[in-house]
Amino acid sequence: MFAASAALWIYPMATHDGAKDAQVNEAVVGTFLMFVVGLRLYRGSSWRSDAIVGLAGVWMIVSPFVLGLQDAAVDSGSTVLDIAVGSVLATASLISLLILRADRRAEAAEAARHRP
């Protein structure tokens, strides 16, 4: 998640390639995700952080089409990056949510076994 967020944040600044609206979208979402994922690494995973990352991933998948429907310029390179990073973020957050759910179920089962 951190690497995908960093790519999303750094790519527009490094290349200056493509439409400015797509670059601004990538930079804003990337900066926000760097903060959320950094907190997630520091404090540990929670369903809230996974949901935020997942929603941001879905937005990155949808944003080229939403921006395109508003007659904003979207470069094909930016579209590929947005969809790829969005897919990675959405998939990683879904996997993390499933792992978190399994851990909670295992803790509940373990606690039930140790009750007198």
mmCIF file of N, CA and C in Angstrom:
data_model
loop_
_atom_site.group_PDB
_atom_site.id
_atom_site.type_symbol
_atom_site.label_atom_id
_atom_site.label_comp_id
_atom_site.label_asym_id
_atom_site.label_seq_id
_atom_site.Cartn_x
_atom_site.Cartn_y
_atom_site.Cartn_z
ATOM 1 N N MET A 1 0.822 -1.189 0.000
ATOM 2 C CA MET A 1 0.000 0.000 0.000
ATOM 3 C C MET A 1 0.867 1.254 0.000
ATOM 4 N N PHE A 2 1.942 1.184 0.800
ATOM 5 C CA PHE A 2 2.815 2.346 0.897
ATOM 6 C C PHE A 2 3.517 2.618 -0.433
ATOM 7 N N ALA A 3 3.988 1.568 -1.085
ATOM 8 C CA ALA A 3 4.685 1.731 -2.365
ATOM 9 C C ALA A 3 3.740 2.261 -3.444
ATOM 10 N N ALA A 4 2.509 1.757 -3.460
ATOM 11 C CA ALA A 4 1.534 2.245 -4.440
ATOM 12 C C ALA A 4 1.187 3.700 -4.182
ATOM 13 N N SER A 5 1.054 4.065 -2.918
ATOM 14 C CA SER A 5 0.772 5.462 -2.574
ATOM 15 C C SER A 5 1.932 6.364 -2.951
ATOM 16 N N ALA A 6 3.144 5.891 -2.723
ATOM 17 C CA ALA A 6 4.328 6.679 -3.078
ATOM 18 C C ALA A 6 4.418 6.863 -4.588
ATOM 19 N N ALA A 7 4.137 5.806 -5.344
ATOM 20 C CA ALA A 7 4.155 5.921 -6.805
ATOM 21 C C ALA A 7 3.118 6.927 -7.281
ATOM 22 N N LEU A 8 1.975 6.885 -6.677
ATOM 23 C CA LEU A 8 0.903 7.807 -7.047
ATOM 24 C C LEU A 8 1.268 9.243 -6.711
ATOM 25 N N TRP A 9 1.995 9.430 -5.650
ATOM 26 C CA TRP A 9 2.385 10.763 -5.206
ATOM 27 C C TRP A 9 3.576 11.290 -5.989
ATOM 28 N N ILE A 10 4.556 10.420 -6.279
ATOM 29 C CA ILE A 10 5.806 10.851 -6.908
ATOM 30 C C ILE A 10 5.705 10.941 -8.426
ATOM 31 N N TYR A 11 4.985 10.039 -9.065
ATOM 32 C CA TYR A 11 4.933 9.975 -10.522
ATOM 33 C C TYR A 11 4.555 11.304 -11.170
ATOM 34 N N PRO A 12 3.491 11.972 -10.749
ATOM 35 C CA PRO A 12 3.146 13.229 -11.424
ATOM 36 C C PRO A 12 4.219 14.303 -11.260
ATOM 37 N N MET A 13 4.878 14.323 -10.123
ATOM 38 C CA MET A 13 5.911 15.333 -9.899
ATOM 39 C C MET A 13 7.160 15.026 -10.715
ATOM 40 N N ALA A 14 7.483 13.750 -10.881
ATOM 41 C CA ALA A 14 8.705 13.367 -11.570
ATOM 42 C C ALA A 14 8.590 13.508 -13.087
ATOM 43 N N THR A 15 7.431 13.210 -13.628
ATOM 44 C CA THR A 15 7.306 13.171 -15.082
ATOM 45 C C THR A 15 6.764 14.467 -15.681
ATOM 46 N N HIS A 16 5.899 15.153 -14.993
ATOM 47 C CA HIS A 16 5.201 16.327 -15.548
ATOM 48 C C HIS A 16 4.577 15.983 -16.898
ATOM 49 N N ASP A 17 4.136 14.745 -17.014
ATOM 50 C CA ASP A 17 3.588 14.246 -18.262
ATOM 51 C C ASP A 17 2.085 14.074 -18.108
ATOM 52 N N GLY A 18 1.343 14.463 -19.108
ATOM 53 C CA GLY A 18 -0.092 14.258 -19.092
ATOM 54 C C GLY A 18 -0.852 15.494 -18.663
ATOM 55 N N ALA A 19 -2.128 15.293 -18.491
ATOM 56 C CA ALA A 19 -3.023 16.397 -18.166
ATOM 57 C C ALA A 19 -2.823 16.860 -16.726
ATOM 58 N N LYS A 20 -2.954 18.151 -16.530
ATOM 59 C CA LYS A 20 -2.733 18.719 -15.186
ATOM 60 C C LYS A 20 -3.812 18.279 -14.203
ATOM 61 N N ASP A 21 -5.043 18.119 -14.670
ATOM 62 C CA ASP A 21 -6.101 17.691 -13.744
ATOM 63 C C ASP A 21 -5.842 16.278 -13.231
ATOM 64 N N ALA A 22 -5.328 15.405 -14.091
ATOM 65 C CA ALA A 22 -4.991 14.047 -13.647
ATOM 66 C C ALA A 22 -3.805 14.087 -12.693
ATOM 67 N N GLN A 23 -2.838 14.949 -12.961
ATOM 68 C CA GLN A 23 -1.679 15.073 -12.072
ATOM 69 C C GLN A 23 -2.090 15.580 -10.703
ATOM 70 N N VAL A 24 -2.967 16.549 -10.675
ATOM 71 C CA VAL A 24 -3.434 17.092 -9.391
ATOM 72 C C VAL A 24 -4.204 16.019 -8.632
ATOM 73 N N ASN A 25 -5.064 15.277 -9.317
ATOM 74 C CA ASN A 25 -5.815 14.198 -8.686
ATOM 75 C C ASN A 25 -4.868 13.167 -8.092
ATOM 76 N N GLU A 26 -3.870 12.746 -8.868
ATOM 77 C CA GLU A 26 -2.910 11.753 -8.390
ATOM 78 C C GLU A 26 -2.107 12.276 -7.203
ATOM 79 N N ALA A 27 -1.677 13.526 -7.293
ATOM 80 C CA ALA A 27 -0.863 14.091 -6.209
ATOM 81 C C ALA A 27 -1.668 14.238 -4.922
ATOM 82 N N VAL A 28 -2.909 14.696 -5.017
ATOM 83 C CA VAL A 28 -3.736 14.884 -3.819
ATOM 84 C C VAL A 28 -4.073 13.536 -3.188
ATOM 85 N N VAL A 29 -4.529 12.591 -3.992
ATOM 86 C CA VAL A 29 -4.873 11.273 -3.463
ATOM 87 C C VAL A 29 -3.622 10.573 -2.937
ATOM 88 N N GLY A 30 -2.505 10.689 -3.650
ATOM 89 C CA GLY A 30 -1.262 10.079 -3.206
ATOM 90 C C GLY A 30 -0.777 10.647 -1.879
ATOM 91 N N THR A 31 -0.854 11.966 -1.727
ATOM 92 C CA THR A 31 -0.451 12.602 -0.467
ATOM 93 C C THR A 31 -1.345 12.142 0.682
ATOM 94 N N PHE A 32 -2.644 12.122 0.446
ATOM 95 C CA PHE A 32 -3.592 11.675 1.464
ATOM 96 C C PHE A 32 -3.318 10.222 1.851
ATOM 97 N N LEU A 33 -3.080 9.383 0.852
ATOM 98 C CA LEU A 33 -2.831 7.968 1.134
ATOM 99 C C LEU A 33 -1.501 7.755 1.845
ATOM 100 N N MET A 34 -0.488 8.551 1.514
ATOM 101 C CA MET A 34 0.787 8.438 2.229
ATOM 102 C C MET A 34 0.574 8.690 3.720
ATOM 103 N N PHE A 35 -0.255 9.666 4.050
ATOM 104 C CA PHE A 35 -0.562 9.961 5.446
ATOM 105 C C PHE A 35 -1.325 8.807 6.091
ATOM 106 N N VAL A 36 -2.375 8.318 5.433
ATOM 107 C CA VAL A 36 -3.200 7.235 5.994
ATOM 108 C C VAL A 36 -2.390 5.949 6.137
ATOM 109 N N VAL A 37 -1.634 5.595 5.113
ATOM 110 C CA VAL A 37 -0.852 4.358 5.156
ATOM 111 C C VAL A 37 0.294 4.492 6.163
ATOM 112 N N GLY A 38 0.878 5.681 6.268
ATOM 113 C CA GLY A 38 1.915 5.898 7.283
ATOM 114 C C GLY A 38 1.364 5.711 8.688
ATOM 115 N N LEU A 39 0.190 6.266 8.954
ATOM 116 C CA LEU A 39 -0.451 6.044 10.255
ATOM 117 C C LEU A 39 -0.781 4.576 10.464
ATOM 118 N N ARG A 40 -1.195 3.929 9.391
ATOM 119 C CA ARG A 40 -1.528 2.508 9.461
ATOM 120 C C ARG A 40 -0.296 1.687 9.826
ATOM 121 N N LEU A 41 0.851 2.039 9.247
ATOM 122 C CA LEU A 41 2.096 1.342 9.582
ATOM 123 C C LEU A 41 2.517 1.611 11.020
ATOM 124 N N TYR A 42 2.289 2.824 11.487
ATOM 125 C CA TYR A 42 2.702 3.212 12.833
ATOM 126 C C TYR A 42 1.786 2.618 13.901
ATOM 127 N N ARG A 43 0.477 2.726 13.699
ATOM 128 C CA ARG A 43 -0.492 2.290 14.703
ATOM 129 C C ARG A 43 -1.008 0.878 14.501
ATOM 130 N N GLY A 44 -0.838 0.344 13.330
ATOM 131 C CA GLY A 44 -1.382 -0.976 13.025
ATOM 132 C C GLY A 44 -2.643 -0.858 12.193
ATOM 133 N N SER A 45 -3.028 -1.963 11.639
ATOM 134 C CA SER A 45 -4.177 -1.997 10.739
ATOM 135 C C SER A 45 -5.487 -1.890 11.505
ATOM 136 N N SER A 46 -6.432 -1.229 10.889
ATOM 137 C CA SER A 46 -7.800 -1.188 11.412
ATOM 138 C C SER A 46 -8.746 -1.212 10.222
ATOM 139 N N TRP A 47 -9.983 -1.532 10.478
ATOM 140 C CA TRP A 47 -10.936 -1.582 9.375
ATOM 141 C C TRP A 47 -11.142 -0.204 8.770
ATOM 142 N N ARG A 48 -10.977 0.850 9.572
ATOM 143 C CA ARG A 48 -11.149 2.215 9.045
ATOM 144 C C ARG A 48 -10.072 2.554 8.023
ATOM 145 N N SER A 49 -8.817 2.277 8.377
ATOM 146 C CA SER A 49 -7.734 2.590 7.442
ATOM 147 C C SER A 49 -7.849 1.744 6.178
ATOM 148 N N ASP A 50 -8.221 0.486 6.332
ATOM 149 C CA ASP A 50 -8.400 -0.370 5.154
ATOM 150 C C ASP A 50 -9.550 0.126 4.280
ATOM 151 N N ALA A 51 -10.631 0.576 4.903
ATOM 152 C CA ALA A 51 -11.759 1.103 4.139
ATOM 153 C C ALA A 51 -11.372 2.385 3.403
ATOM 154 N N ILE A 52 -10.620 3.255 4.053
ATOM 155 C CA ILE A 52 -10.185 4.501 3.414
ATOM 156 C C ILE A 52 -9.281 4.192 2.222
ATOM 157 N N VAL A 53 -8.337 3.288 2.404
ATOM 158 C CA VAL A 53 -7.434 2.916 1.312
ATOM 159 C C VAL A 53 -8.224 2.254 0.180
ATOM 160 N N GLY A 54 -9.179 1.403 0.524
ATOM 161 C CA GLY A 54 -10.006 0.757 -0.487
ATOM 162 C C GLY A 54 -10.842 1.743 -1.272
ATOM 163 N N LEU A 55 -11.440 2.703 -0.575
ATOM 164 C CA LEU A 55 -12.229 3.731 -1.271
ATOM 165 C C LEU A 55 -11.356 4.600 -2.165
ATOM 166 N N ALA A 56 -10.168 4.927 -1.688
ATOM 167 C CA ALA A 56 -9.239 5.689 -2.529
ATOM 168 C C ALA A 56 -8.829 4.872 -3.752
ATOM 169 N N GLY A 57 -8.635 3.577 -3.578
ATOM 170 C CA GLY A 57 -8.319 2.710 -4.708
ATOM 171 C C GLY A 57 -9.438 2.666 -5.732
ATOM 172 N N VAL A 58 -10.659 2.545 -5.248
ATOM 173 C CA VAL A 58 -11.812 2.552 -6.159
ATOM 174 C C VAL A 58 -11.901 3.904 -6.874
ATOM 175 N N TRP A 59 -11.650 4.997 -6.154
ATOM 176 C CA TRP A 59 -11.670 6.313 -6.789
ATOM 177 C C TRP A 59 -10.607 6.398 -7.889
ATOM 178 N N MET A 60 -9.419 5.851 -7.640
ATOM 179 C CA MET A 60 -8.366 5.920 -8.645
ATOM 180 C C MET A 60 -8.726 5.087 -9.875
ATOM 181 N N ILE A 61 -9.466 4.008 -9.698
ATOM 182 C CA ILE A 61 -9.920 3.213 -10.840
ATOM 183 C C ILE A 61 -10.959 3.986 -11.636
ATOM 184 N N VAL A 62 -11.860 4.664 -10.952
ATOM 185 C CA VAL A 62 -12.976 5.345 -11.594
ATOM 186 C C VAL A 62 -12.611 6.749 -12.084
ATOM 187 N N SER A 63 -11.655 7.398 -11.450
ATOM 188 C CA SER A 63 -11.376 8.812 -11.728
ATOM 189 C C SER A 63 -11.023 9.136 -13.175
ATOM 190 N N PRO A 64 -10.272 8.309 -13.912
ATOM 191 C CA PRO A 64 -10.015 8.683 -15.305
ATOM 192 C C PRO A 64 -11.294 8.793 -16.136
ATOM 193 N N PHE A 65 -12.255 7.936 -15.829
ATOM 194 C CA PHE A 65 -13.504 7.953 -16.569
ATOM 195 C C PHE A 65 -14.398 9.099 -16.116
ATOM 196 N N VAL A 66 -14.390 9.386 -14.817
ATOM 197 C CA VAL A 66 -15.178 10.509 -14.298
ATOM 198 C C VAL A 66 -14.605 11.821 -14.814
ATOM 199 N N LEU A 67 -13.291 11.966 -14.753
ATOM 200 C CA LEU A 67 -12.669 13.176 -15.273
ATOM 201 C C LEU A 67 -12.859 13.281 -16.781
ATOM 202 N N GLY A 68 -12.825 12.147 -17.468
ATOM 203 C CA GLY A 68 -13.039 12.140 -18.913
ATOM 204 C C GLY A 68 -14.453 12.536 -19.280
ATOM 205 N N LEU A 69 -15.425 12.130 -18.469
ATOM 206 C CA LEU A 69 -16.816 12.491 -18.739
ATOM 207 C C LEU A 69 -17.073 13.971 -18.529
ATOM 208 N N GLN A 70 -16.216 14.621 -17.760
ATOM 209 C CA GLN A 70 -16.370 16.054 -17.536
ATOM 210 C C GLN A 70 -15.549 16.861 -18.539
ATOM 211 N N ASP A 71 -15.159 16.235 -19.635
ATOM 212 C CA ASP A 71 -14.361 16.858 -20.687
ATOM 213 C C ASP A 71 -13.039 17.399 -20.182
ATOM 214 N N ALA A 72 -12.509 16.773 -19.152
ATOM 215 C CA ALA A 72 -11.178 17.129 -18.682
ATOM 216 C C ALA A 72 -10.181 16.245 -19.429
ATOM 217 N N ALA A 73 -9.019 16.769 -19.651
ATOM 218 C CA ALA A 73 -8.012 16.014 -20.387
ATOM 219 C C ALA A 73 -7.407 14.941 -19.491
ATOM 220 N N VAL A 74 -7.409 13.716 -19.963
ATOM 221 C CA VAL A 74 -6.800 12.610 -19.225
ATOM 222 C C VAL A 74 -5.874 11.887 -20.182
ATOM 223 N N ASP A 75 -4.607 11.817 -19.846
ATOM 224 C CA ASP A 75 -3.604 11.165 -20.661
ATOM 225 C C ASP A 75 -3.720 9.659 -20.485
ATOM 226 N N SER A 76 -3.417 8.896 -21.539
ATOM 227 C CA SER A 76 -3.539 7.436 -21.431
ATOM 228 C C SER A 76 -2.527 6.860 -20.441
ATOM 229 N N GLY A 77 -1.335 7.464 -20.327
ATOM 230 C CA GLY A 77 -0.363 7.006 -19.333
ATOM 231 C C GLY A 77 -0.874 7.188 -17.926
ATOM 232 N N SER A 78 -1.520 8.302 -17.684
ATOM 233 C CA SER A 78 -2.110 8.549 -16.370
ATOM 234 C C SER A 78 -3.254 7.588 -16.103
ATOM 235 N N THR A 79 -4.009 7.270 -17.142
ATOM 236 C CA THR A 79 -5.122 6.331 -16.975
ATOM 237 C C THR A 79 -4.607 4.955 -16.568
ATOM 238 N N VAL A 80 -3.555 4.500 -17.220
ATOM 239 C CA VAL A 80 -2.982 3.190 -16.889
ATOM 240 C C VAL A 80 -2.449 3.195 -15.454
ATOM 241 N N LEU A 81 -1.736 4.256 -15.081
ATOM 242 C CA LEU A 81 -1.211 4.354 -13.715
ATOM 243 C C LEU A 81 -2.346 4.378 -12.702
ATOM 244 N N ASP A 82 -3.361 5.186 -12.960
ATOM 245 C CA ASP A 82 -4.476 5.298 -12.019
ATOM 246 C C ASP A 82 -5.185 3.965 -11.831
ATOM 247 N N ILE A 83 -5.451 3.266 -12.919
ATOM 248 C CA ILE A 83 -6.159 1.986 -12.819
ATOM 249 C C ILE A 83 -5.282 0.930 -12.156
ATOM 250 N N ALA A 84 -3.996 0.907 -12.494
ATOM 251 C CA ALA A 84 -3.095 -0.082 -11.891
ATOM 252 C C ALA A 84 -2.939 0.155 -10.394
ATOM 253 N N VAL A 85 -2.662 1.392 -10.007
ATOM 254 C CA VAL A 85 -2.488 1.702 -8.583
ATOM 255 C C VAL A 85 -3.800 1.522 -7.828
ATOM 256 N N GLY A 86 -4.897 1.945 -8.433
ATOM 257 C CA GLY A 86 -6.197 1.758 -7.796
ATOM 258 C C GLY A 86 -6.521 0.290 -7.575
ATOM 259 N N SER A 87 -6.193 -0.543 -8.544
ATOM 260 C CA SER A 87 -6.428 -1.987 -8.402
ATOM 261 C C SER A 87 -5.572 -2.580 -7.292
ATOM 262 N N VAL A 88 -4.319 -2.171 -7.229
ATOM 263 C CA VAL A 88 -3.428 -2.656 -6.168
ATOM 264 C C VAL A 88 -3.952 -2.226 -4.804
ATOM 265 N N LEU A 89 -4.350 -0.964 -4.676
ATOM 266 C CA LEU A 89 -4.834 -0.458 -3.392
ATOM 267 C C LEU A 89 -6.135 -1.135 -2.970
ATOM 268 N N ALA A 90 -7.072 -1.273 -3.906
ATOM 269 C CA ALA A 90 -8.352 -1.902 -3.574
ATOM 270 C C ALA A 90 -8.166 -3.371 -3.196
ATOM 271 N N THR A 91 -7.321 -4.082 -3.934
ATOM 272 C CA THR A 91 -7.067 -5.490 -3.644
ATOM 273 C C THR A 91 -6.340 -5.662 -2.308
ATOM 274 N N ALA A 92 -5.326 -4.838 -2.081
ATOM 275 C CA ALA A 92 -4.578 -4.936 -0.816
ATOM 276 C C ALA A 92 -5.460 -4.617 0.383
ATOM 277 N N SER A 93 -6.330 -3.631 0.250
ATOM 278 C CA SER A 93 -7.208 -3.298 1.377
ATOM 279 C C SER A 93 -8.237 -4.401 1.614
ATOM 280 N N LEU A 94 -8.726 -5.020 0.554
ATOM 281 C CA LEU A 94 -9.669 -6.126 0.711
ATOM 282 C C LEU A 94 -8.999 -7.312 1.394
ATOM 283 N N ILE A 95 -7.785 -7.635 0.981
ATOM 284 C CA ILE A 95 -7.041 -8.727 1.620
ATOM 285 C C ILE A 95 -6.777 -8.408 3.088
ATOM 286 N N SER A 96 -6.403 -7.166 3.364
ATOM 287 C CA SER A 96 -6.142 -6.761 4.741
ATOM 288 C C SER A 96 -7.403 -6.846 5.595
ATOM 289 N N LEU A 97 -8.533 -6.451 5.029
ATOM 290 C CA LEU A 97 -9.804 -6.569 5.767
ATOM 291 C C LEU A 97 -10.139 -8.025 6.056
ATOM 292 N N LEU A 98 -9.911 -8.902 5.102
ATOM 293 C CA LEU A 98 -10.185 -10.327 5.318
ATOM 294 C C LEU A 98 -9.258 -10.913 6.380
ATOM 295 N N ILE A 99 -7.993 -10.513 6.365
ATOM 296 C CA ILE A 99 -7.051 -10.988 7.386
ATOM 297 C C ILE A 99 -7.453 -10.464 8.761
ATOM 298 N N LEU A 100 -7.837 -9.205 8.836
ATOM 299 C CA LEU A 100 -8.277 -8.614 10.093
ATOM 300 C C LEU A 100 -9.506 -9.337 10.630
ATOM 301 N N ARG A 101 -10.436 -9.681 9.752
ATOM 302 C CA ARG A 101 -11.644 -10.411 10.155
ATOM 303 C C ARG A 101 -11.285 -11.806 10.669
ATOM 304 N N ALA A 102 -10.377 -12.480 9.980
ATOM 305 C CA ALA A 102 -9.964 -13.815 10.416
ATOM 306 C C ALA A 102 -9.258 -13.762 11.767
ATOM 307 N N ASP A 103 -8.429 -12.741 11.984
ATOM 308 C CA ASP A 103 -7.752 -12.589 13.279
ATOM 309 C C ASP A 103 -8.752 -12.359 14.404
ATOM 310 N N ARG A 104 -9.746 -11.547 14.163
ATOM 311 C CA ARG A 104 -10.761 -11.297 15.201
ATOM 312 C C ARG A 104 -11.555 -12.550 15.515
ATOM 313 N N ARG A 105 -11.882 -13.332 14.493
ATOM 314 C CA ARG A 105 -12.600 -14.589 14.732
ATOM 315 C C ARG A 105 -11.735 -15.572 15.517
ATOM 316 N N ALA A 106 -10.444 -15.624 15.185
ATOM 317 C CA ALA A 106 -9.539 -16.524 15.902
ATOM 318 C C ALA A 106 -9.388 -16.092 17.353
ATOM 319 N N GLU A 107 -9.301 -14.800 17.602
ATOM 320 C CA GLU A 107 -9.213 -14.304 18.983
ATOM 321 C C GLU A 107 -10.474 -14.624 19.767
ATOM 322 N N ALA A 108 -11.627 -14.479 19.129
ATOM 323 C CA ALA A 108 -12.884 -14.783 19.806
ATOM 324 C C ALA A 108 -12.984 -16.281 20.112
ATOM 325 N N ALA A 109 -12.548 -17.112 19.192
ATOM 326 C CA ALA A 109 -12.582 -18.559 19.429
ATOM 327 C C ALA A 109 -11.614 -18.947 20.533
ATOM 328 N N GLU A 110 -10.461 -18.329 20.548
ATOM 329 C CA GLU A 110 -9.464 -18.611 21.592
ATOM 330 C C GLU A 110 -9.984 -18.166 22.963
ATOM 331 N N ALA A 111 -10.622 -17.002 23.031
ATOM 332 C CA ALA A 111 -11.177 -16.524 24.282
ATOM 333 C C ALA A 111 -12.319 -17.429 24.766
ATOM 334 N N ALA A 112 -13.110 -17.942 23.834
ATOM 335 C CA ALA A 112 -14.214 -18.835 24.214
ATOM 336 C C ALA A 112 -13.686 -20.156 24.762
ATOM 337 N N ARG A 113 -12.554 -20.621 24.263
ATOM 338 C CA ARG A 113 -11.974 -21.878 24.749
ATOM 339 C C ARG A 113 -11.435 -21.742 26.161
ATOM 340 N N HIS A 114 -10.974 -20.583 26.512
ATOM 341 C CA HIS A 114 -10.353 -20.388 27.818
ATOM 342 C C HIS A 114 -11.326 -19.941 28.897
ATOM 343 N N ARG A 115 -12.579 -19.800 28.567
ATOM 344 C CA ARG A 115 -13.575 -19.438 29.590
ATOM 345 C C ARG A 115 -13.924 -20.672 30.408
ATOM 346 N N PRO A 116 -14.096 -20.471 31.706
ATOM 347 C CA PRO A 116 -14.439 -21.634 32.564
ATOM 348 C C PRO A 116 -15.859 -22.109 32.384
#
